[in-house]
Short mmCIF file of C-alpha atoms and ligand atoms in Angstrom, two decimals:
data_model
loop_
_atom_site.label_atom_id
_atom_site.label_comp_id
_atom_site.label_asym_id
_atom_site.label_seq_id
_atom_site.Cartn_x
_atom_site.Cartn_y
_atom_site.Cartn_z
CA MET A 1 0.00 0.00 0.00
CA ASP A 2 1.20 3.52 -0.78
CA PRO A 3 1.63 4.97 2.76
CA TYR A 4 0.77 8.45 1.54
CA LYS A 5 -2.68 7.34 0.32
CA TYR A 6 -3.46 5.78 3.69
CA ARG A 7 -6.91 6.74 5.06
CA PRO A 8 -7.45 6.67 8.84
CA ALA A 9 -9.36 3.62 10.02
CA SER A 10 -9.47 1.76 13.28
CA ALA A 11 -9.74 -1.53 11.46
CA PHE A 12 -6.03 -2.26 11.25
CA ASN A 13 -6.15 -4.08 14.56
CA SER A 14 -3.25 -2.37 16.25
CA PRO A 15 -2.21 -4.69 19.09
CA PHE A 16 -1.79 -1.74 21.47
CA TRP A 17 -3.29 1.68 22.19
CA THR A 18 -1.87 4.60 20.26
CA THR A 19 -2.36 8.37 20.11
CA ASN A 20 -4.14 9.77 17.04
CA SER A 21 -0.74 10.23 15.45
CA GLY A 22 0.07 6.57 16.03
CA ALA A 23 2.51 6.80 18.96
CA PRO A 24 2.24 3.89 21.41
CA VAL A 25 0.30 4.61 24.61
CA TRP A 26 1.74 2.63 27.52
CA ASN A 27 -0.76 3.75 30.17
CA ASN A 28 -4.41 4.52 29.36
CA ASN A 29 -5.49 4.40 33.03
CA SER A 30 -3.63 7.08 34.98
CA SER A 31 -2.87 10.72 34.21
CA LEU A 32 0.73 11.95 34.37
CA THR A 33 1.12 13.66 37.76
CA VAL A 34 3.83 15.10 39.94
CA GLY A 35 4.23 12.28 42.42
CA SER A 36 1.35 9.91 43.07
CA ARG A 37 -1.04 12.66 44.32
CA GLY A 38 0.37 15.74 42.57
CA PRO A 39 -1.18 18.02 39.93
CA ILE A 40 -1.50 16.80 36.36
CA LEU A 41 1.18 17.86 33.90
CA LEU A 42 0.00 19.62 30.73
CA GLU A 43 2.59 17.58 28.86
CA ASP A 44 0.37 14.50 29.23
CA TYR A 45 -0.41 14.78 25.53
CA HIS A 46 -2.41 11.57 25.44
CA LEU A 47 -4.75 12.81 28.19
CA VAL A 48 -5.18 16.22 26.53
CA GLU A 49 -5.85 14.64 23.14
CA LYS A 50 -8.32 12.15 24.64
CA LEU A 51 -10.31 14.89 26.38
CA ALA A 52 -10.14 17.27 23.43
CA ASN A 53 -11.58 14.62 21.14
CA PHE A 54 -14.25 13.72 23.66
CA ASP A 55 -15.18 17.39 24.12
CA ARG A 56 -15.92 17.62 20.39
CA GLU A 57 -17.72 14.30 19.87
CA ARG A 58 -21.13 15.79 19.08
CA ILE A 59 -21.97 17.57 15.88
CA PRO A 60 -25.10 19.71 15.43
CA GLU A 61 -28.11 17.47 15.13
CA ARG A 62 -30.27 17.75 12.01
CA VAL A 63 -32.59 20.74 12.29
CA VAL A 64 -35.43 18.32 11.49
CA HIS A 65 -35.39 14.50 11.27
CA ALA A 66 -32.75 14.38 14.03
CA ARG A 67 -33.83 10.94 15.27
CA GLY A 68 -33.22 8.14 12.79
CA ALA A 69 -32.03 4.65 11.99
CA SER A 70 -30.21 3.50 8.88
CA ALA A 71 -29.48 0.26 7.07
CA LYS A 72 -27.97 -0.91 3.78
CA GLY A 73 -29.09 -3.17 1.00
CA PHE A 74 -29.90 -3.15 -2.68
CA PHE A 75 -32.50 -1.99 -5.16
CA GLU A 76 -33.40 -4.29 -8.05
CA VAL A 77 -35.33 -3.32 -11.17
CA THR A 78 -38.21 -5.73 -11.75
CA HIS A 79 -40.07 -3.92 -14.56
CA ASP A 80 -38.79 -2.17 -17.64
CA ILE A 81 -39.42 1.59 -17.61
CA SER A 82 -36.59 2.47 -20.00
CA ASN A 83 -39.23 4.00 -22.32
CA LEU A 84 -39.80 6.66 -19.63
CA THR A 85 -36.29 7.37 -18.38
CA CYS A 86 -32.70 7.07 -19.52
CA ALA A 87 -31.55 6.62 -15.87
CA ASP A 88 -28.80 4.01 -16.10
CA PHE A 89 -29.77 2.23 -12.88
CA LEU A 90 -33.30 1.69 -14.25
CA ARG A 91 -32.05 0.42 -17.62
CA SER A 92 -33.51 -3.10 -17.44
CA PRO A 93 -35.02 -5.69 -15.12
CA GLY A 94 -32.45 -7.52 -13.01
CA VAL A 95 -30.12 -4.52 -12.58
CA GLN A 96 -29.15 -4.12 -8.91
CA THR A 97 -27.88 -0.94 -7.23
CA PRO A 98 -26.52 -0.66 -3.68
CA VAL A 99 -28.51 1.62 -1.36
CA ILE A 100 -28.36 3.12 2.10
CA VAL A 101 -31.63 4.09 3.75
CA ARG A 102 -32.37 6.32 6.71
CA PHE A 103 -35.74 6.28 8.45
CA SER A 104 -36.50 9.04 10.91
CA THR A 105 -39.04 10.91 12.96
CA VAL A 106 -39.30 14.61 12.11
CA ILE A 107 -39.78 17.00 14.96
CA HIS A 108 -38.08 15.84 18.12
CA GLU A 109 -34.47 15.55 19.21
CA ARG A 110 -31.83 12.97 18.41
CA GLY A 111 -32.68 10.89 21.51
CA SER A 112 -36.47 11.26 21.49
CA PRO A 113 -38.90 8.30 21.59
CA GLU A 114 -39.80 6.63 18.30
CA THR A 115 -43.47 6.33 19.25
CA LEU A 116 -44.58 9.95 18.87
CA ARG A 117 -47.26 11.09 16.43
CA ASP A 118 -45.16 12.55 13.65
CA PRO A 119 -44.50 11.86 9.97
CA ARG A 120 -41.60 9.48 9.36
CA GLY A 121 -38.72 10.21 7.00
CA PHE A 122 -37.94 7.58 4.36
CA ALA A 123 -34.71 8.59 2.60
CA VAL A 124 -32.94 6.32 0.11
CA LYS A 125 -29.53 6.89 -1.43
CA PHE A 126 -28.94 4.85 -4.61
CA TYR A 127 -25.21 4.47 -5.42
CA THR A 128 -25.60 4.29 -9.22
CA ARG A 129 -22.91 4.08 -11.92
CA GLU A 130 -23.85 7.65 -12.90
CA GLY A 131 -23.58 9.10 -9.41
CA ASN A 132 -25.89 9.03 -6.43
CA PHE A 133 -29.64 9.47 -6.57
CA ASP A 134 -31.28 10.54 -3.30
CA LEU A 135 -35.01 9.89 -3.02
CA VAL A 136 -35.71 11.83 0.18
CA GLY A 137 -39.27 10.99 1.07
CA ASN A 138 -41.69 10.48 3.95
CA ASN A 139 -44.18 7.78 4.93
CA PHE A 140 -47.15 9.99 3.95
CA PRO A 141 -47.74 10.87 0.27
CA VAL A 142 -48.54 14.57 0.86
CA PHE A 143 -47.14 17.47 2.86
CA PHE A 144 -48.49 20.21 5.16
CA ILE A 145 -47.66 23.23 2.99
CA ARG A 146 -46.97 23.82 -0.69
CA ASP A 147 -44.55 26.75 -0.60
CA GLY A 148 -41.12 26.36 1.02
CA MET A 149 -41.30 29.98 2.21
CA LYS A 150 -43.49 28.63 5.03
CA PHE A 151 -41.27 25.72 6.03
CA PRO A 152 -39.20 27.39 8.80
CA ASP A 153 -42.38 28.82 10.41
CA MET A 154 -44.10 25.48 10.14
CA VAL A 155 -41.19 23.71 11.82
CA HIS A 156 -41.05 26.37 14.56
CA ALA A 157 -44.76 25.84 15.27
CA LEU A 158 -44.38 22.05 15.42
CA LYS A 159 -41.18 22.11 17.51
CA PRO A 160 -41.32 22.75 21.26
CA ASN A 161 -42.32 26.20 22.53
CA PRO A 162 -39.10 28.28 22.59
CA LYS A 163 -39.93 29.47 26.10
CA THR A 164 -40.73 26.14 27.76
CA HIS A 165 -39.29 23.56 25.34
CA ILE A 166 -42.63 21.73 25.39
CA GLN A 167 -44.48 20.84 22.18
CA GLU A 168 -47.88 22.50 22.45
CA ASP A 169 -51.04 21.94 20.41
CA TRP A 170 -52.19 25.55 20.62
CA ARG A 171 -49.14 26.69 18.66
CA ILE A 172 -49.65 23.95 16.03
CA MET A 173 -53.38 24.59 15.66
CA ASP A 174 -52.77 28.35 15.51
CA PHE A 175 -50.18 28.09 12.72
CA PHE A 176 -52.10 25.63 10.58
CA SER A 177 -55.38 27.54 11.02
CA HIS A 178 -53.81 29.89 8.47
CA HIS A 179 -53.13 26.99 6.10
CA PRO A 180 -56.14 25.00 4.90
CA GLU A 181 -53.83 23.24 2.44
CA SER A 182 -52.57 21.26 5.48
CA LEU A 183 -55.91 19.45 5.96
CA HIS A 184 -54.97 16.56 3.70
CA MET A 185 -51.74 15.95 5.66
CA PHE A 186 -53.73 15.96 8.92
CA THR A 187 -55.94 13.17 7.57
CA PHE A 188 -52.72 11.10 7.58
CA LEU A 189 -51.08 12.47 10.74
CA PHE A 190 -54.21 12.15 12.90
CA ASP A 191 -55.11 8.82 11.34
CA ASP A 192 -53.88 5.56 12.94
CA ILE A 193 -50.82 5.57 10.64
CA GLY A 194 -49.65 8.74 12.43
CA VAL A 195 -47.74 6.38 14.75
CA PRO A 196 -46.21 3.57 12.63
CA ALA A 197 -45.54 0.33 14.53
CA ASP A 198 -41.88 0.60 13.46
CA TYR A 199 -39.91 1.42 10.31
CA ARG A 200 -40.46 -1.95 8.59
CA HIS A 201 -44.23 -1.67 8.72
CA MET A 202 -44.73 1.58 6.86
CA ASP A 203 -44.94 2.67 3.24
CA GLY A 204 -42.86 5.48 1.79
CA SER A 205 -43.32 8.15 -0.82
CA GLY A 206 -41.14 10.61 -2.70
CA VAL A 207 -44.01 13.08 -2.01
CA ASN A 208 -42.83 15.78 -4.42
CA THR A 209 -43.30 15.51 -8.16
CA TYR A 210 -40.12 14.79 -10.13
CA THR A 211 -39.62 14.43 -13.89
CA LEU A 212 -38.53 11.34 -15.78
CA ILE A 213 -36.83 12.01 -19.10
CA SER A 214 -36.39 9.42 -21.81
CA LYS A 215 -33.43 9.01 -24.19
CA GLU A 216 -35.46 10.85 -26.82
CA GLY A 217 -36.01 13.78 -24.42
CA LYS A 218 -39.70 13.11 -23.66
CA ALA A 219 -40.63 14.19 -20.12
CA HIS A 220 -43.18 12.69 -17.72
CA TYR A 221 -44.02 13.99 -14.28
CA VAL A 222 -43.51 11.22 -11.76
CA LYS A 223 -44.36 10.38 -8.17
CA PHE A 224 -42.48 7.56 -6.42
CA HIS A 225 -44.09 5.21 -3.88
CA TRP A 226 -42.60 2.48 -1.67
CA LYS A 227 -44.96 -0.29 -0.49
CA THR A 228 -43.76 -2.46 2.37
CA THR A 229 -44.07 -6.22 1.89
CA CYS A 230 -44.28 -6.58 5.71
CA GLY A 231 -47.71 -4.89 5.74
CA VAL A 232 -48.56 -1.49 7.22
CA LYS A 233 -48.99 -1.58 11.02
CA SER A 234 -49.60 1.21 13.49
CA LEU A 235 -49.64 1.72 17.24
CA LEU A 236 -52.81 3.00 18.85
CA GLU A 237 -52.36 5.50 21.70
CA GLU A 238 -52.30 2.96 24.56
CA GLU A 239 -49.92 0.66 22.67
CA ALA A 240 -47.58 3.53 21.86
CA VAL A 241 -47.37 4.47 25.53
CA ILE A 242 -46.36 0.92 26.47
CA VAL A 243 -43.93 0.40 23.58
CA GLY A 244 -42.30 3.83 24.01
CA GLY A 245 -42.23 3.54 27.78
CA THR A 246 -40.49 0.18 27.54
CA ASN A 247 -37.89 1.12 24.94
CA HIS A 248 -37.67 4.58 23.46
CA SER A 249 -35.56 3.16 20.56
CA HIS A 250 -37.93 0.34 19.68
CA ALA A 251 -38.04 1.08 15.92
CA THR A 252 -34.25 1.27 15.59
CA LYS A 253 -33.99 -1.99 17.53
CA ASP A 254 -36.65 -3.67 15.40
CA LEU A 255 -34.81 -2.73 12.20
CA THR A 256 -31.40 -3.81 13.51
CA ASP A 257 -32.67 -7.06 15.03
CA SER A 258 -34.65 -8.16 12.03
CA ILE A 259 -31.72 -7.59 9.67
CA ALA A 260 -29.34 -9.37 12.07
CA ALA A 261 -31.78 -12.32 12.18
CA GLY A 262 -31.83 -12.54 8.36
CA ASN A 263 -35.44 -11.31 8.28
CA TYR A 264 -34.72 -8.67 5.65
CA PRO A 265 -37.32 -5.92 5.21
CA GLU A 266 -38.42 -5.31 1.65
CA TRP A 267 -40.36 -2.62 -0.18
CA LYS A 268 -41.70 -2.57 -3.74
CA LEU A 269 -41.21 0.63 -5.71
CA PHE A 270 -44.08 1.98 -7.83
CA ILE A 271 -44.43 5.11 -9.92
CA GLN A 272 -47.32 7.20 -11.17
CA THR A 273 -46.73 9.33 -14.24
CA ILE A 274 -48.47 12.26 -15.93
CA ASP A 275 -47.67 13.58 -19.37
CA PRO A 276 -46.97 17.34 -18.82
CA ASP A 277 -48.82 18.06 -22.08
CA TYR A 278 -52.03 17.08 -20.24
CA GLU A 279 -51.31 18.47 -16.77
CA ASP A 280 -54.24 20.91 -16.93
CA ARG A 281 -56.93 18.27 -17.19
CA PHE A 282 -57.19 17.68 -13.41
CA ASP A 283 -59.16 19.64 -10.83
CA PHE A 284 -55.92 19.89 -8.82
CA ASP A 285 -52.44 21.05 -9.73
CA PRO A 286 -50.21 17.96 -10.20
CA LEU A 287 -47.25 19.95 -8.89
CA ASP A 288 -49.07 20.77 -5.65
CA VAL A 289 -47.46 18.65 -2.92
CA THR A 290 -50.64 18.73 -0.79
CA LYS A 291 -52.36 16.49 -3.36
CA THR A 292 -52.23 12.81 -4.19
CA TRP A 293 -52.72 11.63 -7.75
CA PRO A 294 -55.87 9.42 -7.71
CA GLU A 295 -54.77 5.86 -8.41
CA ASP A 296 -57.94 5.03 -10.35
CA ILE A 297 -56.99 7.55 -13.06
CA ILE A 298 -53.20 7.49 -12.66
CA PRO A 299 -52.42 3.86 -11.81
CA LEU A 300 -49.40 2.65 -9.88
CA GLN A 301 -46.81 1.05 -12.15
CA PRO A 302 -44.34 -1.42 -10.60
CA VAL A 303 -40.64 -0.64 -11.04
CA GLY A 304 -38.54 -2.63 -8.59
CA ARG A 305 -37.87 -3.84 -5.09
CA MET A 306 -35.58 -2.79 -2.30
CA VAL A 307 -34.17 -5.21 0.26
CA LEU A 308 -32.31 -4.09 3.40
CA ASN A 309 -29.90 -6.91 4.24
CA LYS A 310 -27.02 -5.24 6.05
CA ASN A 311 -26.83 -3.31 9.28
CA ILE A 312 -24.54 -0.31 9.48
CA ASP A 313 -21.12 -0.73 11.10
CA ASN A 314 -21.11 2.57 12.95
CA PHE A 315 -23.99 4.83 13.92
CA PHE A 316 -22.03 8.07 13.84
CA ALA A 317 -20.38 7.44 10.46
CA GLU A 318 -23.41 5.99 8.69
CA ASN A 319 -26.30 7.79 10.35
CA GLU A 320 -25.17 11.07 11.90
CA GLN A 321 -22.82 11.85 9.03
CA LEU A 322 -25.17 10.56 6.37
CA ALA A 323 -26.55 13.36 4.20
CA PHE A 324 -29.45 13.17 1.74
CA CYS A 325 -30.54 15.93 -0.59
CA PRO A 326 -33.43 16.04 -3.09
CA SER A 327 -31.17 17.91 -5.53
CA ILE A 328 -28.93 14.83 -5.91
CA VAL A 329 -30.37 13.25 -9.05
CA VAL A 330 -28.99 11.33 -12.03
CA PRO A 331 -29.45 11.77 -15.80
CA GLY A 332 -33.01 10.68 -16.65
CA ILE A 333 -34.51 11.98 -13.37
CA TYR A 334 -35.03 15.70 -12.89
CA TYR A 335 -36.89 18.10 -10.61
CA SER A 336 -40.26 19.63 -11.41
CA ASP A 337 -41.51 23.17 -10.81
CA ASP A 338 -43.21 21.96 -7.59
CA LYS A 339 -42.48 25.01 -5.40
CA LEU A 340 -41.76 22.99 -2.31
CA LEU A 341 -39.28 20.79 -4.14
CA GLN A 342 -37.57 23.86 -5.57
CA THR A 343 -36.93 25.11 -2.01
CA ARG A 344 -35.71 21.72 -0.86
CA ILE A 345 -33.16 21.72 -3.69
CA PHE A 346 -31.40 24.57 -1.91
CA SER A 347 -31.94 23.79 1.76
CA TYR A 348 -30.41 20.34 2.31
CA SER A 349 -26.89 20.84 1.02
CA ASP A 350 -26.87 24.26 2.66
CA THR A 351 -27.61 22.80 6.10
CA GLN A 352 -25.20 19.93 5.50
CA ARG A 353 -22.33 22.32 4.78
CA HIS A 354 -23.07 23.75 8.21
CA ARG A 355 -23.80 20.46 9.98
CA LEU A 356 -20.97 18.40 8.50
CA GLY A 357 -18.65 20.88 6.79
CA PRO A 358 -18.06 21.85 3.17
CA ASN A 359 -16.51 18.49 2.27
CA TYR A 360 -19.41 16.40 3.59
CA LEU A 361 -19.82 14.69 0.22
CA MET A 362 -16.37 13.12 0.65
CA LEU A 363 -17.51 11.23 3.74
CA PRO A 364 -17.69 7.55 2.80
CA PRO A 365 -21.51 7.03 3.00
CA ASN A 366 -22.13 10.25 1.05
CA ALA A 367 -19.45 9.86 -1.63
CA PRO A 368 -20.42 8.32 -4.97
CA LYS A 369 -19.18 4.79 -5.58
CA CYS A 370 -18.41 5.59 -9.23
CA ALA A 371 -15.38 7.50 -10.53
CA HIS A 372 -15.88 11.22 -9.97
CA HIS A 373 -13.81 14.27 -10.70
CA ASN A 374 -13.96 18.05 -10.51
CA ASN A 375 -11.91 20.93 -9.21
CA HIS A 376 -14.05 21.84 -6.21
CA HIS A 377 -11.49 20.96 -3.61
CA GLU A 378 -9.72 22.08 -0.44
CA GLY A 379 -11.63 23.65 2.48
CA PHE A 380 -12.01 22.29 6.00
CA MET A 381 -11.48 18.56 6.49
CA ASN A 382 -10.56 17.77 2.93
CA PHE A 383 -9.28 14.21 3.05
CA MET A 384 -9.39 13.41 -0.65
CA HIS A 385 -6.06 12.27 -2.05
CA ARG A 386 -5.21 14.31 -5.17
CA ASP A 387 -1.94 14.49 -7.01
CA GLU A 388 -2.94 16.44 -10.13
CA GLU A 389 -1.04 19.56 -11.10
CA VAL A 390 -3.89 21.00 -13.13
CA ASN A 391 -6.81 22.10 -10.94
CA TYR A 392 -8.40 24.48 -13.41
CA PHE A 393 -10.57 24.09 -16.49
CA PRO A 394 -10.10 24.16 -19.43
CA SER A 395 -6.57 22.88 -19.83
CA ARG A 396 -4.65 21.24 -22.63
CA TYR A 397 -2.82 19.16 -20.00
CA ASP A 398 -5.91 17.61 -18.45
CA PRO A 399 -7.55 14.82 -20.48
CA VAL A 400 -10.79 14.85 -18.44
CA ARG A 401 -13.61 16.03 -20.72
CA HIS A 402 -17.28 16.92 -20.41
CA ALA A 403 -19.68 14.06 -19.98
CA GLU A 404 -21.92 13.24 -22.90
CA ARG A 405 -24.91 15.55 -22.96
CA PHE A 406 -28.05 14.05 -21.43
CA PRO A 407 -31.62 15.24 -22.06
CA ASN A 408 -33.18 18.05 -19.98
CA PRO A 409 -36.93 18.63 -19.56
CA PRO A 410 -37.98 20.15 -22.90
CA GLY A 411 -40.74 22.43 -21.49
CA VAL A 412 -40.46 26.16 -22.22
CA LEU A 413 -40.58 28.51 -19.22
CA THR A 414 -42.35 31.89 -19.47
CA GLY A 415 -44.10 34.21 -17.03
CA ARG A 416 -43.99 37.39 -14.99
CA ARG A 417 -42.21 37.59 -11.62
CA GLU A 418 -44.90 36.79 -9.03
CA LYS A 419 -45.29 36.00 -5.34
CA VAL A 420 -48.69 34.33 -5.34
CA VAL A 421 -50.61 31.25 -4.32
CA ILE A 422 -51.27 28.63 -7.03
CA GLU A 423 -54.58 28.88 -8.89
CA LYS A 424 -56.09 25.45 -8.26
CA GLU A 425 -55.83 25.29 -4.47
CA ASN A 426 -58.69 22.79 -4.08
CA ASN A 427 -57.88 22.35 -0.38
CA PHE A 428 -60.93 20.40 0.78
CA LYS A 429 -61.87 17.70 -1.76
CA GLN A 430 -59.09 15.17 -1.15
CA PRO A 431 -59.12 15.45 2.68
CA GLY A 432 -62.89 14.86 2.59
CA GLU A 433 -62.49 11.82 0.34
CA ARG A 434 -59.81 10.40 2.58
CA TYR A 435 -61.91 10.89 5.70
CA ARG A 436 -64.88 9.16 4.04
CA SER A 437 -62.66 6.23 3.00
CA MET A 438 -62.05 5.37 6.69
CA ASP A 439 -64.37 2.94 8.47
CA PRO A 440 -66.51 4.45 11.28
CA ALA A 441 -64.19 3.31 14.11
CA ARG A 442 -61.20 4.83 12.36
CA GLN A 443 -63.13 8.06 11.68
CA GLU A 444 -63.98 8.21 15.38
CA ARG A 445 -60.29 7.89 16.37
CA PHE A 446 -59.40 10.62 13.87
CA ILE A 447 -62.09 12.91 15.34
CA LYS A 448 -60.88 12.21 18.89
CA ARG A 449 -57.33 13.24 17.98
CA MET A 450 -58.53 16.42 16.27
CA VAL A 451 -60.77 17.28 19.22
CA GLY A 452 -57.86 16.52 21.57
CA ALA A 453 -55.56 18.96 19.75
CA LEU A 454 -58.25 21.66 19.58
CA SER A 455 -59.07 21.21 23.27
CA ASP A 456 -55.76 22.65 24.39
CA PRO A 457 -56.92 25.41 26.76
CA ARG A 458 -54.90 27.99 24.87
CA VAL A 459 -56.62 27.30 21.53
CA THR A 460 -58.95 30.26 21.14
CA HIS A 461 -62.60 30.09 20.17
CA GLU A 462 -61.68 31.77 16.88
CA VAL A 463 -59.08 29.12 16.00
CA ARG A 464 -61.50 26.31 16.91
CA SER A 465 -64.22 27.68 14.67
CA ILE A 466 -61.82 28.18 11.78
CA TRP A 467 -60.85 24.51 12.02
CA VAL A 468 -64.48 23.43 12.23
CA SER A 469 -65.25 25.47 9.18
CA TYR A 470 -62.34 23.93 7.25
CA TRP A 471 -63.39 20.39 8.13
CA SER A 472 -67.02 21.21 7.28
CA GLN A 473 -65.89 22.15 3.79
CA ALA A 474 -64.07 18.81 3.52
CA ASP A 475 -66.98 16.78 4.92
CA LYS A 476 -70.21 18.20 6.31
CA SER A 477 -70.82 15.44 8.86
CA LEU A 478 -67.22 15.64 10.10
CA GLY A 479 -67.64 19.40 10.59
CA GLN A 480 -70.89 18.85 12.48
CA LYS A 481 -69.37 16.25 14.78
CA LEU A 482 -66.42 18.50 15.58
CA ALA A 483 -68.69 21.50 16.12
CA THR A 484 -70.84 19.55 18.60
CA ARG A 485 -67.91 18.18 20.55
CA LEU A 486 -66.06 21.47 20.66
CA ASN A 487 -69.19 23.47 21.20
CA VAL A 488 -68.44 25.96 18.41
CA LYS A 489 -69.95 27.14 15.17
CA PRO A 490 -67.95 27.31 11.93
CA SER A 491 -66.55 30.82 11.47
CA MET A 492 -66.86 31.18 7.68
C1 HEM B 1 -39.45 23.31 1.74
C2 HEM B 1 -39.67 22.21 2.41
C3 HEM B 1 -38.58 21.49 3.15
C4 HEM B 1 -37.41 21.95 3.62
C5 HEM B 1 -36.85 23.36 3.51
C6 HEM B 1 -36.74 20.84 4.26
C7 HEM B 1 -35.51 20.91 4.89
C8 HEM B 1 -34.88 19.87 5.51
C9 HEM B 1 -33.63 19.97 6.22
C10 HEM B 1 -32.85 21.25 6.39
C11 HEM B 1 -33.30 18.75 6.65
C12 HEM B 1 -32.07 18.34 7.44
C13 HEM B 1 -31.04 17.73 6.50
C14 HEM B 1 -29.75 17.37 7.17
O1 HEM B 1 -29.36 18.00 8.15
O2 HEM B 1 -29.10 16.45 6.64
C15 HEM B 1 -34.33 17.85 6.22
C16 HEM B 1 -34.34 16.50 6.43
C17 HEM B 1 -35.25 15.66 5.85
N1 HEM B 1 -36.35 16.02 5.11
FE1 HEM B 1 -36.94 17.85 4.65
N2 HEM B 1 -37.51 19.72 4.16
C18 HEM B 1 -38.65 20.08 3.48
C19 HEM B 1 -39.69 19.26 3.14
C20 HEM B 1 -39.62 17.91 3.18
C21 HEM B 1 -40.54 17.02 2.54
C22 HEM B 1 -41.75 17.42 1.69
C23 HEM B 1 -40.11 15.76 2.81
C24 HEM B 1 -40.70 14.49 2.32
C25 HEM B 1 -40.76 14.26 1.05
C26 HEM B 1 -38.90 15.85 3.59
C27 HEM B 1 -38.15 14.78 4.00
C28 HEM B 1 -36.99 14.88 4.73
C29 HEM B 1 -36.26 13.74 5.22
C30 HEM B 1 -36.62 12.27 5.01
C31 HEM B 1 -35.17 14.23 5.93
C32 HEM B 1 -34.13 13.42 6.69
C33 HEM B 1 -33.05 12.92 5.77
C34 HEM B 1 -32.10 12.06 6.57
O3 HEM B 1 -32.53 10.97 6.99
O4 HEM B 1 -30.95 12.47 6.79
N3 HEM B 1 -38.63 17.16 3.81
N4 HEM B 1 -35.31 18.57 5.54
#
């Protein structure tokens, strides 16, 4: 091995303790003191280094999705969709691609219980031959808001009160009373699936609309969906209290244990597609992330399967330092003009440069597994080995050339500068349909949770009646039931 290309690892099985610079440590028990009881000498370099490293062990936790569990495995194409996309990893059935997945809760801290009512993150990194593709999704197919401008406020409202550090329903109900587009998301969050049994028993969704582009340059809007083969299971309130009270890491443990036992979790990947030439024919905007695409008119098409068959070796390296970003796509998969997605394209790598440093993409779980090259280098914690003399472009000395051009979405963009809400808001139809699709017992549990949140003593009469009026527009009988139980009349 070339000693100068050596990368630090603790896997070389040194027979004895060493300092970080490799010097032997002959005593890892006692500090270096003057006499047996004397003060400690600053020259005890090993002690100083040990404490200094310890003092810096924590990095900032993710601003959202701080609590998570990851695992590795593979994705395999089972159905040919090469007519829709030129993505190399989707080129034909049988093709396998390594993946790393991170499941998470959203709102609470790194060490919080995994039994709280909260959406779950479902982020998949595909290590393809044409670079990584990050499908950074959730377990619900829609989202609370449709414009990323509102995301920081939304997260502040959902996070604990800045004064008391307690999550409080009055703040949540207050914020969302301004956002009827959130109703659809609440029909998932306040449904039984708002507390998944664990990470294996939940579906996933890319949520935002992306674009698939074929070799010929034809674009299709696409939504991605993961369906668990383990079946969807949830915890009702009383069960969640017992499970969470017994082990606040139960979902991480379930994932780790089942993989260790050879009981590998598996999901099937499906897509729905819309030809952008016909995007206006719906009563909703297909790029509105608060909407699902009805499966009876836009059917699910099978694409592949994902199997998680390997636990991570180290939580810090492969979970804390793992970084996903919806902007990380491959040729054949592109963004759409979905406003929320457009904001996400900026936000993830921005936070990761802060959370992990500017060279976070060099960290082993984040780095592509294919050959990669550019001249963005140096900066803090750069550990890439480079021995080129030419670090500029273009150069007659550097043989590296542009990649072959790949197709972009062909649509033409025109319009005035605007700061407006989309035209087809249609905030009430889909939440009403979803509520009516639940059986009566499930509807009753949904109502109880909504009444519970709106019964916070600090929720004002005005906020309660706004919510009742929203739900009445989604479903008359739901509105009536809420009005009776909360003793309010709809306000509009
Ligand atoms: C404008 C809207 C959004 C913004 C600005 C935003 C921002 C962020 C940020 C800053 C992080 C932390 C990333 C890190 O530190 O590595 C994050 C994590 C995450 N977000 Fe979002 N987010 C948005 C909407 C969404 C939506 C709609 C979804 C679901 C499709 C989603 C899914 C996730 C997931 C799964 C993670 C955790 C990734 C991991 O496991 O490391 N986010 N988001």
